[in-house]
């Protein structure tokens, strides 16, 4: 077969590390290092995304060709480009962590203007004490969630393929001194760029303004060309644009109930994409204090309700990193922070009122907050509740609590819950009657923003359990359902149920560690 030739604007135009060795080290004066994938013993393609293949200009036959599978497994180099690992730093859990870099991600270069990156293909100069590998459970989670998010309309990196390596990887899943072998896997991620806030923070932390400027110029030229050539003004526009995109992304995460889990600045995309799927989770019962990440269980820095505030904090870190390019004009950072706040306020209100089928106005803010308070009163499934509102809106004004909403409760609702709920529903229902559209039209609009199918944590875990037992067909089956999250999909209702009791505290279903 003819494997298409790869290119790389990143390594062709930006300074790289001269040393070719995978030993962990501090890399200065360079934005990337050469990093050869380490071959694996017997790769199998478990799943792939046909839309991503299409975007890359790959046919189904090409993708499944053993020659291409070798590339996706790290057993053969992609033609045309030297594989590389990017050099970046980051703030982790609120503290500056210094150099991090792609410790287990290896860039293959671009096809059709999109970067391909193998996650789990072996060590790089940035692996520190890690092995550069990824386990099957985490790879399935990254593969499925990247695609699920895309089909929900949320900006995200994509996933082309999920490859089982045939090798085993040692992990201490709970960091409790019980390491065990797990099957290894590699996901090939795809995005226009994998640049993170941390790529900009690292050169600034080392006072390497020349390197920072090169990266800034590259970013403007290739990803934000409308801002013009490098200048104080252009970099200011860049910062504000990233702030706006990040604020929009946060509003979107909140609206679908996605909790990233590790919003460190090395996991924040300069393009405003969701990036680095680790111990993420989906809100089952609406609980603003919930985080899936056990590593963050005490501080809960990255809890559901705190994501918008963290997005802002992260933008401030990016702003500080860009200061040398802004001629140290702190007012420009302030301007970007204000743009973030304003965007989040508008976008948050827009997305939440759309979920309720009403036009944002002053009083809808109160309506939304009253709903948040009601949803937190007793464990109530966020996805089921909002989806069922689409049925309530077409009916008569609810005089009692509607039956279609009952499946949203995790335990029988109390009288008080039903009373508060009915009061809120009446207010909301009344408000929908002031809209310029017929109830059936409102219902359609609501169903187009309130997904029926999301990647519930326990659904991912069921697929993982089967795959670890040797049957990975569930990955593709679940992906098919998640490709149409807003459609009713008769016959697939079992993927739209609330978290079963067995999954309440099962590892992988409610609590995840960073060990992946
Ligand atoms: P994360 O929390 O997954 O965003 O990772 C934080 C840093 O640790 C990044 O620099 C990763 O590349 C690195 N890292 C995570 N897991 C591994 C691993 N198994 N081997 C090497 N580096 C890793
Ligand atoms: Mg990361």
Short mmCIF file of C-alpha atoms and ligand atoms in Angstrom, two decimals:
data_model
loop_
_atom_site.label_atom_id
_atom_site.label_comp_id
_atom_site.label_asym_id
_atom_site.label_seq_id
_atom_site.Cartn_x
_atom_site.Cartn_y
_atom_site.Cartn_z
CA UNK A 1 0.00 0.00 0.00
CA UNK A 2 1.11 3.57 -0.29
CA UNK A 3 1.28 5.23 3.09
CA UNK A 4 0.87 8.96 2.56
CA UNK A 5 3.87 11.11 3.37
CA UNK A 6 3.75 13.13 6.59
CA UNK A 7 4.95 16.72 7.03
CA UNK A 8 5.55 18.83 10.14
CA UNK A 9 5.37 22.58 10.34
CA UNK A 10 6.23 22.29 14.02
CA UNK A 11 9.61 20.60 13.74
CA UNK A 12 10.46 22.14 10.39
CA UNK A 13 10.16 25.71 11.68
CA UNK A 14 10.96 25.54 15.40
CA UNK A 15 14.23 24.76 17.20
CA UNK A 16 14.70 21.16 18.35
CA UNK A 17 16.96 19.34 20.74
CA UNK A 18 20.29 18.26 19.23
CA UNK A 19 20.76 15.27 21.48
CA UNK A 20 19.26 12.00 20.25
CA UNK A 21 18.73 9.88 23.34
CA UNK A 22 15.64 9.04 25.32
CA UNK A 23 17.26 9.72 28.67
CA UNK A 24 15.22 11.97 30.93
CA UNK A 25 16.76 15.44 31.01
CA UNK A 26 16.11 19.16 31.12
CA UNK A 27 15.93 20.43 27.55
CA UNK A 28 16.76 24.12 27.12
CA UNK A 29 16.62 26.32 24.07
CA UNK A 30 14.41 23.84 22.19
CA UNK A 31 10.69 23.27 21.76
CA UNK A 32 10.92 19.57 20.90
CA UNK A 33 13.17 16.53 20.97
CA UNK A 34 13.52 13.57 18.65
CA UNK A 35 11.71 10.60 20.18
CA UNK A 36 11.50 7.22 18.45
CA UNK A 37 8.52 5.07 19.39
CA UNK A 38 9.50 1.78 21.05
CA UNK A 39 8.17 -1.21 19.08
CA UNK A 40 5.49 -3.46 20.57
CA UNK A 41 5.11 -7.23 20.18
CA UNK A 42 1.78 -7.90 18.46
CA UNK A 43 -0.42 -4.90 17.65
CA UNK A 44 -4.14 -5.27 16.94
CA UNK A 45 -6.45 -2.48 15.79
CA UNK A 46 -9.33 -2.62 18.28
CA UNK A 47 -11.30 0.40 17.07
CA UNK A 48 -11.06 3.44 14.88
CA UNK A 49 -12.99 6.56 14.01
CA UNK A 50 -14.10 6.65 10.40
CA UNK A 51 -14.74 10.41 10.40
CA UNK A 52 -11.21 11.12 11.60
CA UNK A 53 -9.74 8.76 9.00
CA UNK A 54 -11.73 10.58 6.35
CA UNK A 55 -10.49 13.99 7.54
CA UNK A 56 -6.93 12.75 7.24
CA UNK A 57 -7.60 11.54 3.72
CA UNK A 58 -7.19 7.89 4.68
CA UNK A 59 -9.38 5.18 3.22
CA UNK A 60 -10.70 2.37 5.40
CA UNK A 61 -8.40 -0.02 3.49
CA UNK A 62 -5.34 2.16 4.08
CA UNK A 63 -6.08 2.45 7.79
CA UNK A 64 -6.42 -1.31 8.19
CA UNK A 65 -3.37 -2.12 6.08
CA UNK A 66 -0.66 -3.81 8.17
CA UNK A 67 1.84 -1.16 7.04
CA UNK A 68 -0.29 1.61 8.50
CA UNK A 69 -1.08 -0.40 11.62
CA UNK A 70 2.69 -0.62 12.19
CA UNK A 71 2.82 3.17 12.22
CA UNK A 72 -0.13 3.41 14.63
CA UNK A 73 1.59 0.92 16.95
CA UNK A 74 4.94 2.69 16.82
CA UNK A 75 6.56 -0.27 15.06
CA UNK A 76 7.43 1.67 11.92
CA UNK A 77 8.21 5.36 11.42
CA UNK A 78 5.72 7.51 9.55
CA UNK A 79 7.30 8.41 6.20
CA UNK A 80 8.60 11.96 5.85
CA UNK A 81 8.96 13.16 9.45
CA UNK A 82 11.19 12.39 12.43
CA UNK A 83 8.96 11.50 15.40
CA UNK A 84 9.21 13.99 18.23
CA UNK A 85 8.12 14.90 21.74
CA UNK A 86 7.16 18.49 22.58
CA UNK A 87 8.80 20.37 25.43
CA UNK A 88 6.45 22.13 27.84
CA UNK A 89 5.98 22.97 31.50
CA UNK A 90 2.91 23.60 33.56
CA UNK A 91 1.15 24.54 36.75
CA UNK A 92 -0.09 21.37 38.40
CA UNK A 93 -2.76 21.66 41.11
CA UNK A 94 -1.93 25.33 41.51
CA UNK A 95 1.86 25.06 41.68
CA UNK A 96 4.55 25.61 39.08
CA UNK A 97 5.93 22.16 38.22
CA UNK A 98 8.78 23.11 35.86
CA UNK A 99 9.51 21.10 32.72
CA UNK A 100 7.01 18.31 31.97
CA UNK A 101 6.86 17.67 28.22
CA UNK A 102 5.39 14.81 26.20
CA UNK A 103 6.40 11.96 28.48
CA UNK A 104 4.32 9.41 26.66
CA UNK A 105 3.08 11.19 23.58
CA UNK A 106 5.05 11.07 20.35
CA UNK A 107 4.25 13.37 17.44
CA UNK A 108 4.22 11.78 14.00
CA UNK A 109 3.74 14.99 12.03
CA UNK A 110 0.76 16.05 9.93
CA UNK A 111 -1.60 14.70 7.31
CA UNK A 112 -3.99 17.16 5.68
CA UNK A 113 -2.93 19.89 8.11
CA UNK A 114 -3.81 17.81 11.17
CA UNK A 115 -1.24 16.55 13.66
CA UNK A 116 -1.15 12.87 14.62
CA UNK A 117 0.24 11.83 17.96
CA UNK A 118 0.72 8.39 19.54
CA UNK A 119 -0.12 8.24 23.23
CA UNK A 120 1.61 5.35 24.98
CA UNK A 121 4.30 4.53 22.39
CA UNK A 122 7.23 4.44 24.79
CA UNK A 123 9.58 6.76 26.66
CA UNK A 124 10.83 10.15 25.50
CA UNK A 125 13.34 12.60 27.03
CA UNK A 126 10.38 13.94 29.04
CA UNK A 127 9.28 10.64 30.60
CA UNK A 128 10.99 11.37 33.92
CA UNK A 129 10.32 8.19 35.92
CA UNK A 130 7.44 7.05 33.71
CA UNK A 131 7.53 4.22 31.19
CA UNK A 132 5.93 6.18 28.34
CA UNK A 133 3.19 3.57 28.08
CA UNK A 134 -0.59 3.66 28.49
CA UNK A 135 -2.93 0.93 29.69
CA UNK A 136 -5.96 -0.38 27.82
CA UNK A 137 -8.53 1.03 30.28
CA UNK A 138 -7.24 4.61 29.93
CA UNK A 139 -6.81 4.28 26.19
CA UNK A 140 -10.41 3.11 25.75
CA UNK A 141 -11.51 6.06 27.88
CA UNK A 142 -9.53 8.56 25.81
CA UNK A 143 -10.63 7.03 22.51
CA UNK A 144 -14.33 7.00 23.38
CA UNK A 145 -14.49 10.35 25.11
CA UNK A 146 -12.65 12.25 22.36
CA UNK A 147 -15.20 11.02 19.87
CA UNK A 148 -18.21 11.39 22.20
CA UNK A 149 -17.28 15.01 22.89
CA UNK A 150 -16.90 15.75 19.20
CA UNK A 151 -20.33 14.36 18.42
CA UNK A 152 -21.80 16.45 21.23
CA UNK A 153 -20.31 19.47 19.47
CA UNK A 154 -17.68 20.18 22.15
CA UNK A 155 -14.27 21.29 20.78
CA UNK A 156 -11.82 18.47 21.39
CA UNK A 157 -8.80 16.59 20.15
CA UNK A 158 -9.93 13.53 18.19
CA UNK A 159 -8.94 9.89 18.22
CA UNK A 160 -8.09 8.00 15.04
CA UNK A 161 -7.30 4.58 16.43
CA UNK A 162 -7.12 2.34 19.45
CA UNK A 163 -4.40 -0.29 19.21
CA UNK A 164 -3.79 -3.14 21.64
CA UNK A 165 -0.03 -3.58 21.87
CA UNK A 166 0.18 -7.20 22.99
CA UNK A 167 2.55 -6.11 25.78
CA UNK A 168 1.82 -5.71 29.44
CA UNK A 169 2.26 -2.56 31.48
CA UNK A 170 2.77 -2.37 35.23
CA UNK A 171 0.52 0.07 37.10
CA UNK A 172 -0.33 0.77 40.72
CA UNK A 173 -3.89 1.76 39.90
CA UNK A 174 -4.74 3.13 43.37
CA UNK A 175 -1.26 4.20 44.41
CA UNK A 176 -1.65 1.84 47.37
CA UNK A 177 1.39 -0.34 46.91
CA UNK A 178 -0.34 -3.05 44.84
CA UNK A 179 1.07 -2.74 41.32
CA UNK A 180 -0.20 -5.23 38.74
CA UNK A 181 0.25 -5.94 35.05
CA UNK A 182 -2.38 -4.62 32.68
CA UNK A 183 -2.74 -4.84 28.90
CA UNK A 184 -1.02 -1.96 27.08
CA UNK A 185 -2.58 0.13 24.32
CA UNK A 186 -1.87 3.13 22.11
CA UNK A 187 -4.31 5.80 20.97
CA UNK A 188 -3.49 7.91 17.94
CA UNK A 189 -4.76 11.40 18.73
CA UNK A 190 -5.48 14.00 16.08
CA UNK A 191 -5.77 17.80 16.32
CA UNK A 192 -4.77 20.87 14.33
CA UNK A 193 -2.27 21.47 17.12
CA UNK A 194 -1.47 19.96 20.51
CA UNK A 195 0.07 23.20 21.83
CA UNK A 196 -0.75 23.79 25.48
CA UNK A 197 -0.52 26.81 27.77
CA UNK A 198 2.50 25.04 29.25
CA UNK A 199 4.44 25.26 25.96
CA UNK A 200 4.47 29.04 26.46
CA UNK A 201 5.03 28.97 30.21
CA UNK A 202 8.26 26.97 30.06
CA UNK A 203 10.44 29.34 27.97
CA UNK A 204 9.19 32.31 30.00
CA UNK A 205 10.06 30.55 33.26
CA UNK A 206 13.60 30.18 31.90
CA UNK A 207 13.69 33.78 30.69
CA UNK A 208 14.19 32.51 27.15
CA UNK A 209 12.25 35.30 25.44
CA UNK A 210 13.71 34.52 22.00
CA UNK A 211 12.31 30.98 22.15
CA UNK A 212 8.97 32.23 23.45
CA UNK A 213 8.82 34.72 20.59
CA UNK A 214 9.51 32.00 18.03
CA UNK A 215 6.69 29.90 19.43
CA UNK A 216 4.37 32.90 19.56
CA UNK A 217 5.13 33.81 15.95
CA UNK A 218 4.57 30.21 14.85
CA UNK A 219 1.23 30.08 16.65
CA UNK A 220 0.05 33.33 15.07
CA UNK A 221 1.17 32.37 11.59
CA UNK A 222 -0.40 28.92 11.50
CA UNK A 223 -3.39 29.06 13.82
CA UNK A 224 -4.41 32.72 14.14
CA UNK A 225 -3.33 34.26 10.82
CA UNK A 226 -5.96 37.01 10.93
CA UNK A 227 -4.12 38.73 13.80
CA UNK A 228 -1.26 39.58 11.46
CA UNK A 229 2.51 39.34 11.94
CA UNK A 230 4.02 39.25 15.45
CA UNK A 231 3.47 42.47 17.40
CA UNK A 232 2.34 43.49 20.85
CA UNK A 233 -1.15 44.01 19.41
CA UNK A 234 -1.23 40.60 17.66
CA UNK A 235 -0.11 38.77 20.82
CA UNK A 236 -2.74 40.63 22.82
CA UNK A 237 -5.39 39.49 20.34
CA UNK A 238 -4.06 35.96 20.62
CA UNK A 239 -4.35 35.96 24.40
CA UNK A 240 -7.86 37.39 24.34
CA UNK A 241 -8.94 34.90 21.69
CA UNK A 242 -7.63 31.96 23.75
CA UNK A 243 -9.45 33.42 26.77
CA UNK A 244 -12.71 33.62 24.82
CA UNK A 245 -12.36 30.11 23.43
CA UNK A 246 -11.53 28.70 26.85
CA UNK A 247 -14.53 30.45 28.42
CA UNK A 248 -16.79 29.02 25.71
CA UNK A 249 -15.31 25.58 26.29
CA UNK A 250 -16.00 25.82 30.03
CA UNK A 251 -19.61 26.82 29.38
CA UNK A 252 -19.92 23.83 27.09
CA UNK A 253 -18.40 21.39 29.61
CA UNK A 254 -20.77 22.66 32.29
CA UNK A 255 -23.77 22.31 30.01
CA UNK A 256 -23.11 18.67 29.13
CA UNK A 257 -21.87 17.67 32.60
CA UNK A 258 -18.25 16.89 31.71
CA UNK A 259 -15.61 17.07 34.44
CA UNK A 260 -12.05 17.07 33.10
CA UNK A 261 -10.43 16.12 36.39
CA UNK A 262 -6.92 17.51 35.80
CA UNK A 263 -7.12 21.08 34.54
CA UNK A 264 -3.40 21.72 34.96
CA UNK A 265 -2.01 24.31 32.54
CA UNK A 266 -0.16 21.56 30.66
CA UNK A 267 -3.59 20.11 29.88
CA UNK A 268 -5.06 23.34 28.45
CA UNK A 269 -5.11 23.70 24.67
CA UNK A 270 -4.09 26.94 22.99
CA UNK A 271 -6.87 26.26 20.46
CA UNK A 272 -9.54 25.93 23.15
CA UNK A 273 -9.93 22.18 22.67
CA UNK A 274 -10.61 19.59 25.33
CA UNK A 275 -7.28 17.80 25.65
CA UNK A 276 -5.73 14.99 27.71
CA UNK A 277 -8.46 12.64 28.80
CA UNK A 278 -7.29 11.13 32.08
CA UNK A 279 -9.36 10.80 35.26
CA UNK A 280 -12.30 12.66 33.71
CA UNK A 281 -15.91 11.86 34.47
CA UNK A 282 -19.49 12.64 33.56
CA UNK A 283 -21.84 14.05 36.12
CA UNK A 284 -24.44 11.43 36.96
CA UNK A 285 -26.30 13.06 39.85
CA UNK A 286 -25.97 16.83 39.58
CA UNK A 287 -23.36 17.70 42.21
CA UNK A 288 -21.19 20.80 41.74
CA UNK A 289 -18.68 19.52 44.31
CA UNK A 290 -18.04 16.26 42.49
CA UNK A 291 -14.67 15.32 41.02
CA UNK A 292 -13.81 11.91 39.61
CA UNK A 293 -10.09 12.35 40.34
CA UNK A 294 -9.04 10.59 43.55
CA UNK A 295 -5.71 12.47 43.48
CA UNK A 296 -7.76 15.65 43.99
CA UNK A 297 -10.28 14.18 46.44
CA UNK A 298 -9.32 16.43 49.33
CA UNK A 299 -8.78 19.82 47.77
CA UNK A 300 -11.37 19.24 45.01
CA UNK A 301 -9.69 21.94 42.98
CA UNK A 302 -11.01 20.53 39.72
CA UNK A 303 -14.57 19.75 40.86
CA UNK A 304 -17.45 20.23 38.43
CA UNK A 305 -18.60 23.57 39.85
CA UNK A 306 -15.08 25.00 39.94
CA UNK A 307 -14.09 24.44 36.30
CA UNK A 308 -15.04 27.93 35.07
CA UNK A 309 -12.98 29.56 37.85
CA UNK A 310 -10.01 27.34 37.07
CA UNK A 311 -10.26 28.19 33.39
CA UNK A 312 -9.86 31.83 34.38
CA UNK A 313 -6.92 31.06 36.68
CA UNK A 314 -5.26 29.18 33.86
CA UNK A 315 -5.76 32.06 31.42
CA UNK A 316 -4.01 34.30 33.93
CA UNK A 317 -1.05 31.89 33.91
CA UNK A 318 -0.98 32.05 30.11
CA UNK A 319 -1.20 35.83 30.23
CA UNK A 320 1.77 36.04 32.59
CA UNK A 321 3.70 33.68 30.31
CA UNK A 322 3.00 35.95 27.34
CA UNK A 323 3.95 39.18 29.16
CA UNK A 324 7.38 39.43 27.48
CA UNK A 325 5.57 39.51 24.13
CA UNK A 326 3.08 42.08 25.45
CA UNK A 327 5.90 44.46 26.39
CA UNK A 328 5.03 43.71 30.02
CA UNK A 329 1.71 45.52 29.66
CA UNK A 330 -0.30 43.92 32.44
CA UNK A 331 -3.44 45.77 31.38
CA UNK A 332 -3.58 43.47 28.35
CA UNK A 333 -3.69 40.42 30.61
CA UNK A 334 -6.45 42.13 32.61
CA UNK A 335 -8.31 42.72 29.36
CA UNK A 336 -8.15 39.02 28.48
CA UNK A 337 -9.39 38.04 31.93
CA UNK A 338 -12.34 40.38 31.55
CA UNK A 339 -13.07 38.92 28.11
CA UNK A 340 -13.07 35.47 29.70
CA UNK A 341 -15.51 36.50 32.41
CA UNK A 342 -17.84 38.27 30.04
CA UNK A 343 -17.81 35.37 27.57
CA UNK A 344 -18.45 32.79 30.26
CA UNK A 345 -21.33 34.79 31.66
CA UNK A 346 -22.99 35.10 28.25
CA UNK A 347 -22.19 31.60 27.02
CA UNK A 348 -23.10 29.96 30.31
CA UNK A 349 -26.45 31.74 30.31
CA UNK A 350 -27.02 30.99 26.64
CA UNK A 351 -26.29 27.29 26.99
CA UNK A 352 -28.30 26.82 30.17
CA UNK A 353 -31.33 28.70 28.96
CA UNK A 354 -31.18 26.74 25.70
CA UNK A 355 -31.32 23.57 27.80
CA UNK A 356 -34.51 25.00 29.33
CA UNK A 357 -35.93 26.07 25.99
CA UNK A 358 -36.10 29.76 26.90
CA UNK A 359 -34.43 32.96 25.70
CA UNK A 360 -31.88 34.40 28.16
CA UNK A 361 -33.23 37.42 30.07
CA UNK A 362 -32.56 38.89 33.47
CA UNK A 363 -35.03 36.65 35.23
CA UNK A 364 -33.74 33.44 33.57
CA UNK A 365 -30.56 33.71 35.64
CA UNK A 366 -32.66 33.26 38.77
CA UNK A 367 -34.63 30.44 37.16
CA UNK A 368 -31.39 28.62 36.34
CA UNK A 369 -29.95 29.03 39.83
CA UNK A 370 -33.20 27.85 41.38
CA UNK A 371 -32.93 24.74 39.22
CA UNK A 372 -29.33 24.07 40.29
CA UNK A 373 -30.45 24.26 43.87
CA UNK A 374 -33.35 21.88 43.23
CA UNK A 375 -31.15 19.40 41.36
CA UNK A 376 -28.72 19.29 44.30
CA UNK A 377 -31.51 18.81 46.86
CA UNK A 378 -31.71 15.07 46.27
CA UNK A 379 -29.50 12.98 43.98
CA UNK A 380 -30.95 13.77 40.56
CA UNK A 381 -29.52 12.58 37.26
CA UNK A 382 -28.58 15.63 35.23
CA UNK A 383 -28.78 14.09 31.76
CA UNK A 384 -32.09 12.29 32.32
CA UNK A 385 -33.70 15.31 33.96
CA UNK A 386 -32.91 17.76 31.17
CA UNK A 387 -33.82 15.31 28.43
CA UNK A 388 -37.19 14.60 30.04
CA UNK A 389 -37.96 18.33 30.28
CA UNK A 390 -38.41 18.16 26.51
CA UNK A 391 -41.50 16.02 27.16
CA UNK A 392 -42.84 18.18 29.97
CA UNK A 393 -42.71 21.30 27.83
CA UNK A 394 -45.24 19.94 25.32
CA UNK A 395 -47.77 19.02 28.02
CA UNK A 396 -50.17 21.09 30.10
CA UNK A 397 -48.91 23.18 32.99
CA UNK A 398 -47.74 20.59 35.56
CA UNK A 399 -50.09 20.62 38.53
CA UNK A 400 -48.19 17.77 40.17
CA UNK A 401 -44.65 16.48 39.68
CA UNK A 402 -44.58 14.86 36.20
CA UNK A 403 -44.03 11.11 36.01
CA UNK A 404 -41.49 11.36 33.16
CA UNK A 405 -39.07 13.10 35.51
CA UNK A 406 -39.20 10.43 38.22
CA UNK A 407 -36.53 8.16 36.66
CA UNK A 408 -34.05 10.99 37.23
CA UNK A 409 -34.02 10.44 41.01
CA UNK A 410 -31.48 8.07 42.54
CA UNK A 411 -33.73 7.42 45.54
CA UNK A 412 -37.49 7.96 45.96
CA UNK A 413 -38.14 11.71 46.09
CA UNK A 414 -39.41 13.13 49.37
CA UNK A 415 -42.57 15.19 49.60
CA UNK A 416 -40.43 18.29 50.02
CA UNK A 417 -38.44 17.51 46.87
CA UNK A 418 -41.62 16.96 44.86
CA UNK A 419 -43.09 20.22 46.14
CA UNK A 420 -39.97 22.31 45.36
CA UNK A 421 -39.73 20.58 42.00
CA UNK A 422 -43.34 21.24 41.06
CA UNK A 423 -43.04 24.90 42.06
CA UNK A 424 -39.96 25.31 39.90
CA UNK A 425 -41.51 23.43 36.98
CA UNK A 426 -44.57 25.67 37.03
CA UNK A 427 -42.45 28.80 36.91
CA UNK A 428 -40.36 27.38 34.11
CA UNK A 429 -43.34 26.05 32.13
CA UNK A 430 -45.04 29.44 32.38
CA UNK A 431 -41.87 31.08 31.14
CA UNK A 432 -41.74 28.80 28.06
CA UNK A 433 -45.21 30.06 27.12
CA UNK A 434 -43.77 33.54 26.67
CA UNK A 435 -41.52 32.26 23.86
CA UNK A 436 -42.28 32.99 20.23
CA UNK A 437 -42.33 29.31 19.33
CA UNK A 438 -44.85 26.50 19.67
CA UNK A 439 -44.14 24.00 22.51
CA UNK A 440 -43.36 21.25 19.99
CA UNK A 441 -40.74 23.47 18.38
CA UNK A 442 -39.28 24.35 21.78
CA UNK A 443 -39.10 20.64 22.59
CA UNK A 444 -37.18 19.98 19.38
CA UNK A 445 -34.71 22.72 20.20
CA UNK A 446 -34.26 21.38 23.72
CA UNK A 447 -33.63 17.86 22.46
CA UNK A 448 -30.95 19.24 20.17
CA UNK A 449 -28.96 20.52 23.17
CA UNK A 450 -29.91 18.05 25.93
CA UNK A 451 -28.18 14.79 24.98
CA UNK A 452 -29.90 11.49 25.61
CA UNK A 453 -26.63 9.56 25.43
CA UNK A 454 -23.41 10.60 27.17
CA UNK A 455 -20.35 8.54 28.03
CA UNK A 456 -21.46 7.64 31.53
CA UNK A 457 -18.55 6.46 33.63
CA UNK A 458 -20.06 3.04 34.22
CA UNK A 459 -20.75 2.50 30.50
CA UNK A 460 -17.07 3.08 29.75
CA UNK A 461 -16.15 0.72 32.59
CA UNK A 462 -18.42 -2.09 31.28
CA UNK A 463 -16.73 -1.85 27.91
CA UNK A 464 -13.32 -1.83 29.58
CA UNK A 465 -14.12 -4.93 31.65
CA UNK A 466 -15.17 -6.84 28.50
CA UNK A 467 -12.15 -5.64 26.53
CA UNK A 468 -9.81 -6.72 29.32
CA UNK A 469 -11.51 -10.13 29.21
CA UNK A 470 -10.77 -10.33 25.48
CA UNK A 471 -13.86 -8.88 23.79
CA UNK A 472 -13.39 -5.29 22.63
CA UNK A 473 -16.44 -5.19 20.36
CA UNK A 474 -18.24 -3.07 22.96
CA UNK A 475 -15.97 -0.13 22.16
CA UNK A 476 -17.25 0.19 18.62
CA UNK A 477 -20.82 -0.56 19.70
CA UNK A 478 -20.77 2.22 22.30
CA UNK A 479 -19.06 4.59 19.88
CA UNK A 480 -21.91 4.05 17.39
CA UNK A 481 -24.46 5.12 20.01
CA UNK A 482 -22.37 8.12 21.06
CA UNK A 483 -22.11 9.27 17.45
CA UNK A 484 -25.75 10.40 17.69
CA UNK A 485 -26.14 11.67 21.25
CA UNK A 486 -29.22 13.78 20.57
CA UNK A 487 -31.21 11.13 18.66
CA UNK A 488 -33.73 8.88 20.38
CA UNK A 489 -32.17 5.68 18.93
CA UNK A 490 -34.94 3.15 19.72
CA UNK A 491 -33.50 -0.09 21.04
CA UNK A 492 -30.45 1.61 22.60
CA UNK A 493 -32.20 2.87 25.75
CA UNK A 494 -30.00 0.77 27.96
CA UNK A 495 -27.22 3.28 27.22
CA UNK A 496 -29.40 6.11 28.54
CA UNK A 497 -30.02 4.79 32.06
CA UNK A 498 -28.83 6.35 35.25
CA UNK A 499 -25.82 4.88 37.03
CA UNK A 500 -26.78 1.49 38.52
CA UNK A 501 -26.20 0.92 42.23
CA UNK A 502 -23.27 -1.42 41.69
CA UNK A 503 -21.37 1.41 40.00
CA UNK A 504 -21.88 3.97 42.77
CA UNK A 505 -18.46 3.43 44.31
CA UNK A 506 -16.82 0.99 41.91
CA UNK A 507 -13.37 2.16 40.78
CA UNK A 508 -13.55 3.49 37.24
CA UNK A 509 -17.22 4.37 37.64
CA UNK A 510 -17.04 7.11 40.23
CA UNK A 511 -13.43 7.43 41.26
CA UNK A 512 -10.35 7.39 39.06
CA UNK A 513 -6.71 7.94 39.78
CA UNK A 514 -4.18 9.58 37.47
CA UNK A 515 -2.49 6.20 37.08
CA UNK A 516 -3.04 5.43 33.44
P1 LIG B 1 -0.94 14.08 32.76
O1 LIG B 1 -1.31 14.20 34.20
O2 LIG B 1 -1.38 12.78 32.12
O3 LIG B 1 -1.32 15.27 31.95
O4 LIG B 1 0.65 13.98 32.73
C1 LIG B 1 1.50 14.90 33.33
C2 LIG B 1 2.91 14.69 32.84
O5 LIG B 1 3.36 13.36 33.15
C3 LIG B 1 3.08 14.86 31.33
O6 LIG B 1 4.34 15.43 31.10
C4 LIG B 1 3.04 13.42 30.84
O7 LIG B 1 3.68 13.27 29.62
C5 LIG B 1 3.76 12.68 31.97
N1 LIG B 1 3.35 11.27 32.05
C6 LIG B 1 2.16 10.77 32.45
N2 LIG B 1 2.16 9.43 32.41
C7 LIG B 1 3.38 9.04 31.97
C8 LIG B 1 4.00 7.78 31.70
N3 LIG B 1 3.37 6.62 31.88
N4 LIG B 1 5.27 7.79 31.25
C9 LIG B 1 5.92 8.93 31.07
N5 LIG B 1 5.41 10.15 31.29
C10 LIG B 1 4.15 10.22 31.74
MG1 LIG B 2 -1.13 15.95 30.22
#
